[in-house]
Structures are given as C-alpha cells and as structure tokens.
Steps between C-alpha positions, in 0.01 A plus 500: 500500500344799329400821675136425417526153655663649810219757524237225478673306778515811721134580432404143591696528825329830588158350427583206728610737778182705464285185511684389815430834669130477412488142629658605831255791532210259449637270771528791744151639439280240325176670613602850397260687270797544266558124476289471182723761337808314617367171360427673170852644498640154568304356207625774268860454615477126437369569149785746445756243613356240262521744210856598589606136527339428162686793343825381657452151355435650157816712521708201609375273218744467213386664180342252261695453179333653199415280206649617173280444194 
C-alpha cells in the first residue's frame, strides 16, 4: 500500500467520523437554528467521502498496459 493510498484511507475515515458527529448533533437538536448548517455540512462531508472513495479506487486500479506502435 502506498503512502498516498494510506492517506486517502485516513482522510475517508476522518470524513466518516465528522459526518457521524454531525448526524449525532442533528439527532440531539433537530429544531436548532443551526440545523440547516449542520445538514449542509453533512451534505458536503458525504460529497467529500464520495470523492475520496473514487480517488482510492483509481489509485488501487492496476495501471493499464500501454500499446506499443
């Protein structure tokens, strides 16, 4: 596993933890004036996780062989 791949995995884990914290905060105070900001943060964290997972898949894919002409 490369250092870059390890970093992507760690970043994905941190994004998941942050999304979990936001989710718990929303459960505790769903009517809070800040809830719209928390929902927006959750949406952005989910988008970040999707991008990180996509990058991780790309890193883990074997390099395509080059065609020699």
